[in-house]
């Protein structure tokens, strides 16, 4: 494991002598543009293990992405190796099916302190909830990014992340009423406290989310990669290319079905993912909106 291999994987060729915000923003953006958010191991009969060497071999040396317990755990190692003041936190994701935050901390994020200011780095939320760059941890401040305007709201020491996006437009009439398309312009993403978390805090939930038959991740195979103009997503056999059009106040969702025979080629061409084991594409009726 070394930083040079990681930087090559994300296409970062700059200097990291300065532990400043500009460098953090750059590697954060390069990571999300290069390494997909995906849970495909679950649907290939593979076990997802929170072991840094295993993750490094899979994500950096292999042709894979991962979910937050892989990507953000790896990113925390990268930041610490670089010398950033980094603390790992756990967050509870907002569940639209219950209109509330989940009871468990099912998402791993990182807090970074630079020149006395705190920032939240998260390279693995995926889809439309993905931040392009770290967000300053300050309540009420509107922080515009490519995908919309993000803001933190702090109440009773609980930090909530909210996003205001744009109107969605779906040209393919077959998907005009798709349950996958998020149509709420303002929505809550997740919430967290500032209590530090060690990696073992997430071991059980990392296992539960890949084995529980009611889990989103056992019911849907998901692969998503951020692009300069939006993001791509593959949920089951539904492939989407989302294009941000801020000048028009709209996000364009180009959605189509692909076949099992096309799956391997789409994963490689659109996500640079090559699987070692055969995947079963899954898209059962569990709520997921992107």
CSV table of C-alpha atoms in Angstrom, one decimal:
chain,number,residue,atom,x,y,z
A,1,UNK,CA,0.0,0.0,0.0
A,2,UNK,CA,1.4,3.4,-1.0
A,3,UNK,CA,0.1,6.8,-1.9
A,4,UNK,CA,1.8,6.7,-5.4
A,5,UNK,CA,-0.4,3.8,-6.5
A,6,UNK,CA,-3.5,5.5,-5.2
A,7,UNK,CA,-2.7,8.8,-6.9
A,8,UNK,CA,-2.1,6.9,-10.2
A,9,UNK,CA,-5.4,5.2,-9.8
A,10,UNK,CA,-7.3,8.5,-9.5
A,11,UNK,CA,-5.2,10.4,-12.1
A,12,UNK,CA,-3.7,12.8,-9.6
A,13,UNK,CA,-0.3,14.1,-10.8
A,14,UNK,CA,0.1,17.2,-8.7
A,15,UNK,CA,2.1,18.0,-5.6
A,16,UNK,CA,0.8,17.3,-2.1
A,17,UNK,CA,3.5,19.1,-0.2
A,18,UNK,CA,0.8,21.6,1.0
A,19,UNK,CA,-1.9,20.2,3.2
A,20,UNK,CA,-4.3,22.8,2.0
A,21,UNK,CA,-8.0,22.9,1.0
A,22,UNK,CA,-7.1,23.2,-2.7
A,23,UNK,CA,-5.3,19.8,-2.6
A,24,UNK,CA,-8.0,18.2,-0.6
A,25,UNK,CA,-10.6,19.4,-3.1
A,26,UNK,CA,-8.6,18.1,-6.0
A,27,UNK,CA,-8.1,14.6,-4.7
A,28,UNK,CA,-11.7,14.4,-3.5
A,29,UNK,CA,-13.0,15.2,-7.0
A,30,UNK,CA,-10.5,12.9,-8.7
A,31,UNK,CA,-11.5,10.0,-6.5
A,32,UNK,CA,-15.3,10.3,-7.3
A,33,UNK,CA,-14.5,10.7,-11.0
A,34,UNK,CA,-12.3,7.6,-11.1
A,35,UNK,CA,-13.6,5.1,-8.5
A,36,UNK,CA,-17.2,4.1,-8.7
A,37,UNK,CA,-19.6,3.8,-5.8
A,38,UNK,CA,-20.8,0.2,-6.1
A,39,UNK,CA,-22.0,-2.8,-4.2
A,40,UNK,CA,-21.5,-5.4,-6.9
A,41,UNK,CA,-19.5,-7.8,-4.7
A,42,UNK,CA,-22.8,-8.7,-2.9
A,43,UNK,CA,-24.2,-9.8,-6.2
A,44,UNK,CA,-21.1,-11.7,-7.3
A,45,UNK,CA,-21.0,-14.0,-4.2
A,46,UNK,CA,-18.1,-12.1,-2.7
A,47,UNK,CA,-17.7,-10.8,0.9
A,48,UNK,CA,-17.0,-7.1,1.5
A,49,UNK,CA,-14.4,-6.9,4.2
A,50,UNK,CA,-13.3,-3.8,6.1
A,51,UNK,CA,-9.6,-4.5,5.8
A,52,UNK,CA,-7.4,-1.8,4.3
A,53,UNK,CA,-5.1,-4.1,2.4
A,54,UNK,CA,-8.1,-6.0,0.9
A,55,UNK,CA,-9.7,-2.8,0.0
A,56,UNK,CA,-6.5,-1.4,-1.5
A,57,UNK,CA,-6.0,-4.5,-3.7
A,58,UNK,CA,-9.6,-4.4,-4.9
A,59,UNK,CA,-10.1,-0.6,-5.5
A,60,UNK,CA,-6.6,0.6,-6.3
A,61,UNK,CA,-4.8,-2.3,-7.8
A,62,UNK,CA,-8.0,-3.9,-9.2
A,63,UNK,CA,-10.7,-2.7,-11.6
A,64,UNK,CA,-13.3,-2.1,-9.0
A,65,UNK,CA,-15.1,0.5,-6.8
A,66,UNK,CA,-16.8,0.0,-3.5
A,67,UNK,CA,-19.3,1.4,-1.0
A,68,UNK,CA,-18.6,3.8,1.8
A,69,UNK,CA,-17.0,1.2,4.1
A,70,UNK,CA,-14.4,0.7,1.4
A,71,UNK,CA,-14.1,4.1,-0.4
A,72,UNK,CA,-14.3,6.4,2.6
A,73,UNK,CA,-12.2,4.1,4.8
A,74,UNK,CA,-9.5,4.0,2.1
A,75,UNK,CA,-9.8,7.8,1.8
A,76,UNK,CA,-9.3,8.3,5.5
A,77,UNK,CA,-6.1,6.2,5.2
A,78,UNK,CA,-5.0,8.4,2.3
A,79,UNK,CA,-5.6,11.6,4.2
A,80,UNK,CA,-3.8,10.4,7.2
A,81,UNK,CA,-0.8,9.2,5.2
A,82,UNK,CA,-0.7,12.7,3.5
A,83,UNK,CA,-0.7,14.3,7.0
A,84,UNK,CA,-4.2,15.8,7.1
A,85,UNK,CA,-5.9,16.1,10.5
A,86,UNK,CA,-8.6,13.5,9.9
A,87,UNK,CA,-11.4,12.1,12.1
A,88,UNK,CA,-13.8,9.3,11.0
A,89,UNK,CA,-17.5,9.8,11.8
A,90,UNK,CA,-20.6,7.7,11.4
A,91,UNK,CA,-23.9,9.0,9.9
A,92,UNK,CA,-27.5,8.0,9.6
A,93,UNK,CA,-28.9,8.1,6.1
A,94,UNK,CA,-32.4,9.7,5.4
A,95,UNK,CA,-34.8,6.9,4.5
A,96,UNK,CA,-37.7,8.3,2.3
A,97,UNK,CA,-39.8,5.2,3.0
A,98,UNK,CA,-40.1,6.1,6.7
A,99,UNK,CA,-39.5,9.9,6.2
A,100,UNK,CA,-36.8,9.8,8.8
A,101,UNK,CA,-33.2,9.0,9.4
A,102,UNK,CA,-32.2,5.4,9.8
A,103,UNK,CA,-31.7,4.3,13.4
A,104,UNK,CA,-28.2,3.0,12.7
A,105,UNK,CA,-25.0,4.7,11.5
A,106,UNK,CA,-24.9,3.0,8.1
A,107,UNK,CA,-22.6,5.5,6.4
A,108,UNK,CA,-18.9,6.4,7.1
A,109,UNK,CA,-17.6,9.9,6.5
A,110,UNK,CA,-14.5,11.9,7.4
A,111,UNK,CA,-13.9,15.2,9.1
A,112,UNK,CA,-10.8,17.1,8.1
A,113,UNK,CA,-9.4,20.2,9.9
A,114,UNK,CA,-7.5,22.7,7.8
A,115,UNK,CA,-6.2,26.0,9.2
A,116,UNK,CA,-8.7,25.7,12.1
A,117,UNK,CA,-11.8,25.1,9.9
A,118,UNK,CA,-13.6,21.7,9.7
A,119,UNK,CA,-14.7,20.1,6.5
A,120,UNK,CA,-16.7,16.9,5.7
A,121,UNK,CA,-15.1,14.7,3.0
A,122,UNK,CA,-17.3,12.0,1.5
A,123,UNK,CA,-16.2,10.2,-1.6
A,124,UNK,CA,-18.8,7.4,-1.5
A,125,UNK,CA,-22.4,8.5,-1.1
A,126,UNK,CA,-22.9,8.0,-4.9
A,127,UNK,CA,-25.6,9.1,-7.3
A,128,UNK,CA,-27.2,12.5,-6.9
A,129,UNK,CA,-26.4,12.8,-3.2
A,130,UNK,CA,-22.6,12.7,-3.9
A,131,UNK,CA,-20.7,15.9,-3.0
A,132,UNK,CA,-18.0,16.9,-5.5
A,133,UNK,CA,-15.8,18.6,-3.0
A,134,UNK,CA,-15.5,18.7,0.8
A,135,UNK,CA,-18.1,20.8,2.5
A,136,UNK,CA,-17.3,23.3,5.2
A,137,UNK,CA,-18.8,22.3,8.5
A,138,UNK,CA,-20.8,25.4,9.3
A,139,UNK,CA,-24.5,25.5,10.0
A,140,UNK,CA,-26.8,27.3,7.5
A,141,UNK,CA,-24.2,28.2,4.9
A,142,UNK,CA,-25.3,27.5,1.3
A,143,UNK,CA,-22.5,25.7,-0.6
A,144,UNK,CA,-23.2,25.4,-4.3
A,145,UNK,CA,-21.7,22.5,-6.3
A,146,UNK,CA,-22.3,21.0,-9.7
A,147,UNK,CA,-25.2,18.9,-8.5
A,148,UNK,CA,-27.0,21.6,-6.5
A,149,UNK,CA,-26.7,23.6,-3.3
A,150,UNK,CA,-25.7,21.7,-0.1
A,151,UNK,CA,-26.1,23.0,3.4
A,152,UNK,CA,-25.6,21.7,6.9
A,153,UNK,CA,-28.2,22.3,9.6
A,154,UNK,CA,-27.1,21.8,13.2
A,155,UNK,CA,-29.7,21.2,15.9
A,156,UNK,CA,-28.9,20.0,19.4
A,157,UNK,CA,-25.4,18.8,18.3
A,158,UNK,CA,-26.9,16.8,15.4
A,159,UNK,CA,-25.6,17.8,12.0
A,160,UNK,CA,-28.0,17.3,9.0
A,161,UNK,CA,-26.9,17.6,5.4
A,162,UNK,CA,-29.6,18.9,3.0
A,163,UNK,CA,-29.5,19.4,-0.7
A,164,UNK,CA,-31.5,21.6,-3.0
A,165,UNK,CA,-31.3,20.3,-6.6
A,166,UNK,CA,-33.1,21.0,-9.8
A,167,UNK,CA,-36.2,19.8,-11.6
A,168,UNK,CA,-35.7,16.4,-13.3
A,169,UNK,CA,-36.5,15.7,-16.9
A,170,UNK,CA,-36.8,12.1,-18.2
A,171,UNK,CA,-37.0,12.0,-22.1
A,172,UNK,CA,-37.6,8.3,-22.4
A,173,UNK,CA,-41.4,7.9,-21.8
A,174,UNK,CA,-40.8,4.3,-20.5
A,175,UNK,CA,-39.2,5.8,-17.4
A,176,UNK,CA,-41.3,8.9,-17.0
A,177,UNK,CA,-42.8,7.6,-13.8
A,178,UNK,CA,-39.8,5.6,-12.7
A,179,UNK,CA,-39.5,5.2,-8.9
A,180,UNK,CA,-35.8,5.6,-9.2
A,181,UNK,CA,-36.0,9.2,-10.2
A,182,UNK,CA,-35.9,11.7,-7.2
A,183,UNK,CA,-38.4,14.4,-7.8
A,184,UNK,CA,-38.0,16.4,-4.6
A,185,UNK,CA,-35.9,19.4,-5.2
A,186,UNK,CA,-34.9,19.8,-1.6
A,187,UNK,CA,-34.2,16.7,0.5
A,188,UNK,CA,-32.2,15.5,3.5
A,189,UNK,CA,-29.2,13.3,2.8
A,190,UNK,CA,-27.9,12.1,6.2
A,191,UNK,CA,-27.1,13.2,9.7
A,192,UNK,CA,-24.3,12.8,12.1
A,193,UNK,CA,-22.7,13.8,15.4
A,194,UNK,CA,-19.0,14.8,15.8
A,195,UNK,CA,-18.2,11.8,18.0
A,196,UNK,CA,-15.1,10.0,16.5
A,197,UNK,CA,-15.6,6.5,15.3
A,198,UNK,CA,-13.0,3.7,15.0
A,199,UNK,CA,-13.2,1.3,12.0
A,200,UNK,CA,-14.5,-1.5,14.2
A,201,UNK,CA,-17.6,0.6,14.9
A,202,UNK,CA,-18.7,-0.2,11.4
A,203,UNK,CA,-17.8,-3.9,11.2
A,204,UNK,CA,-21.3,-5.2,12.2
A,205,UNK,CA,-23.3,-2.9,10.0
A,206,UNK,CA,-20.9,-3.6,7.1
A,207,UNK,CA,-21.8,-7.2,7.5
A,208,UNK,CA,-25.5,-6.6,8.1
A,209,UNK,CA,-26.1,-4.5,5.0
A,210,UNK,CA,-24.7,-7.2,2.7
A,211,UNK,CA,-26.6,-10.1,4.3
A,212,UNK,CA,-30.0,-8.7,5.6
A,213,UNK,CA,-32.7,-9.7,3.0
A,214,UNK,CA,-34.4,-6.3,3.7
A,215,UNK,CA,-31.3,-4.2,3.0
A,216,UNK,CA,-31.3,-1.9,0.0
A,217,UNK,CA,-28.0,-3.3,-1.0
A,218,UNK,CA,-29.1,-7.0,-1.1
A,219,UNK,CA,-32.1,-6.0,-3.2
A,220,UNK,CA,-30.4,-3.8,-5.7
A,221,UNK,CA,-27.1,-4.0,-7.6
A,222,UNK,CA,-25.8,-0.5,-7.9
A,223,UNK,CA,-22.9,1.1,-9.7
A,224,UNK,CA,-22.5,4.8,-10.0
A,225,UNK,CA,-19.7,7.1,-11.2
A,226,UNK,CA,-19.5,10.9,-11.2
A,227,UNK,CA,-18.7,12.6,-14.5
A,228,UNK,CA,-17.7,16.1,-15.4
A,229,UNK,CA,-21.3,16.8,-16.5
A,230,UNK,CA,-23.3,14.7,-14.1
A,231,UNK,CA,-23.1,11.0,-13.2
A,232,UNK,CA,-23.8,7.6,-14.6
A,233,UNK,CA,-25.7,4.8,-12.8
A,234,UNK,CA,-26.5,1.2,-13.3
A,235,UNK,CA,-29.3,-0.2,-11.0
A,236,UNK,CA,-30.1,-3.8,-11.9
A,237,UNK,CA,-30.3,-3.6,-15.7
A,238,UNK,CA,-31.4,0.0,-15.9
A,239,UNK,CA,-28.6,2.2,-17.2
A,240,UNK,CA,-28.8,6.0,-16.7
A,241,UNK,CA,-26.7,9.0,-17.8
A,242,UNK,CA,-27.6,12.1,-15.8
A,243,UNK,CA,-26.6,15.4,-17.2
A,244,UNK,CA,-26.6,18.6,-15.0
A,245,UNK,CA,-28.0,21.6,-16.8
A,246,UNK,CA,-27.9,24.4,-14.1
A,247,UNK,CA,-28.4,27.2,-16.7
A,248,UNK,CA,-31.8,25.6,-17.5
A,249,UNK,CA,-32.6,24.6,-14.0
A,250,UNK,CA,-32.9,21.0,-14.9
A,251,UNK,CA,-31.2,17.6,-14.6
A,252,UNK,CA,-31.6,15.4,-17.6
A,253,UNK,CA,-32.1,11.7,-16.9
A,254,UNK,CA,-31.4,9.6,-19.9
A,255,UNK,CA,-32.5,6.1,-18.9
A,256,UNK,CA,-32.7,2.8,-20.8
A,257,UNK,CA,-32.8,-0.9,-20.2
A,258,UNK,CA,-29.8,-3.1,-21.1
A,259,UNK,CA,-29.6,-6.8,-21.5
A,260,UNK,CA,-27.6,-9.4,-19.5
A,261,UNK,CA,-25.4,-9.9,-22.5
A,262,UNK,CA,-24.6,-6.1,-22.5
A,263,UNK,CA,-23.8,-6.0,-18.7
A,264,UNK,CA,-20.1,-6.8,-18.8
A,265,UNK,CA,-19.4,-4.3,-21.7
A,266,UNK,CA,-21.4,-1.5,-20.0
A,267,UNK,CA,-19.6,-2.0,-16.7
A,268,UNK,CA,-16.2,-1.7,-18.4
A,269,UNK,CA,-17.0,1.1,-20.9
A,270,UNK,CA,-19.0,3.3,-18.6
A,271,UNK,CA,-17.5,2.6,-15.2
A,272,UNK,CA,-14.1,0.9,-15.9
A,273,UNK,CA,-15.2,-2.0,-13.8
A,274,UNK,CA,-14.2,-5.6,-14.6
A,275,UNK,CA,-15.7,-8.3,-12.4
A,276,UNK,CA,-13.8,-11.5,-11.5
A,277,UNK,CA,-17.0,-13.4,-10.8
A,278,UNK,CA,-20.4,-13.5,-12.6
A,279,UNK,CA,-22.8,-11.0,-11.3
A,280,UNK,CA,-26.6,-11.3,-10.9
A,281,UNK,CA,-28.1,-8.0,-11.7
A,282,UNK,CA,-30.9,-7.2,-9.1
A,283,UNK,CA,-33.5,-4.5,-8.9
A,284,UNK,CA,-36.2,-5.6,-6.5
A,285,UNK,CA,-38.9,-3.2,-5.2
A,286,UNK,CA,-37.1,-1.4,-2.4
A,287,UNK,CA,-37.0,2.4,-2.3
A,288,UNK,CA,-34.0,4.0,-4.0
A,289,UNK,CA,-34.3,7.5,-5.5
A,290,UNK,CA,-31.5,9.1,-7.3
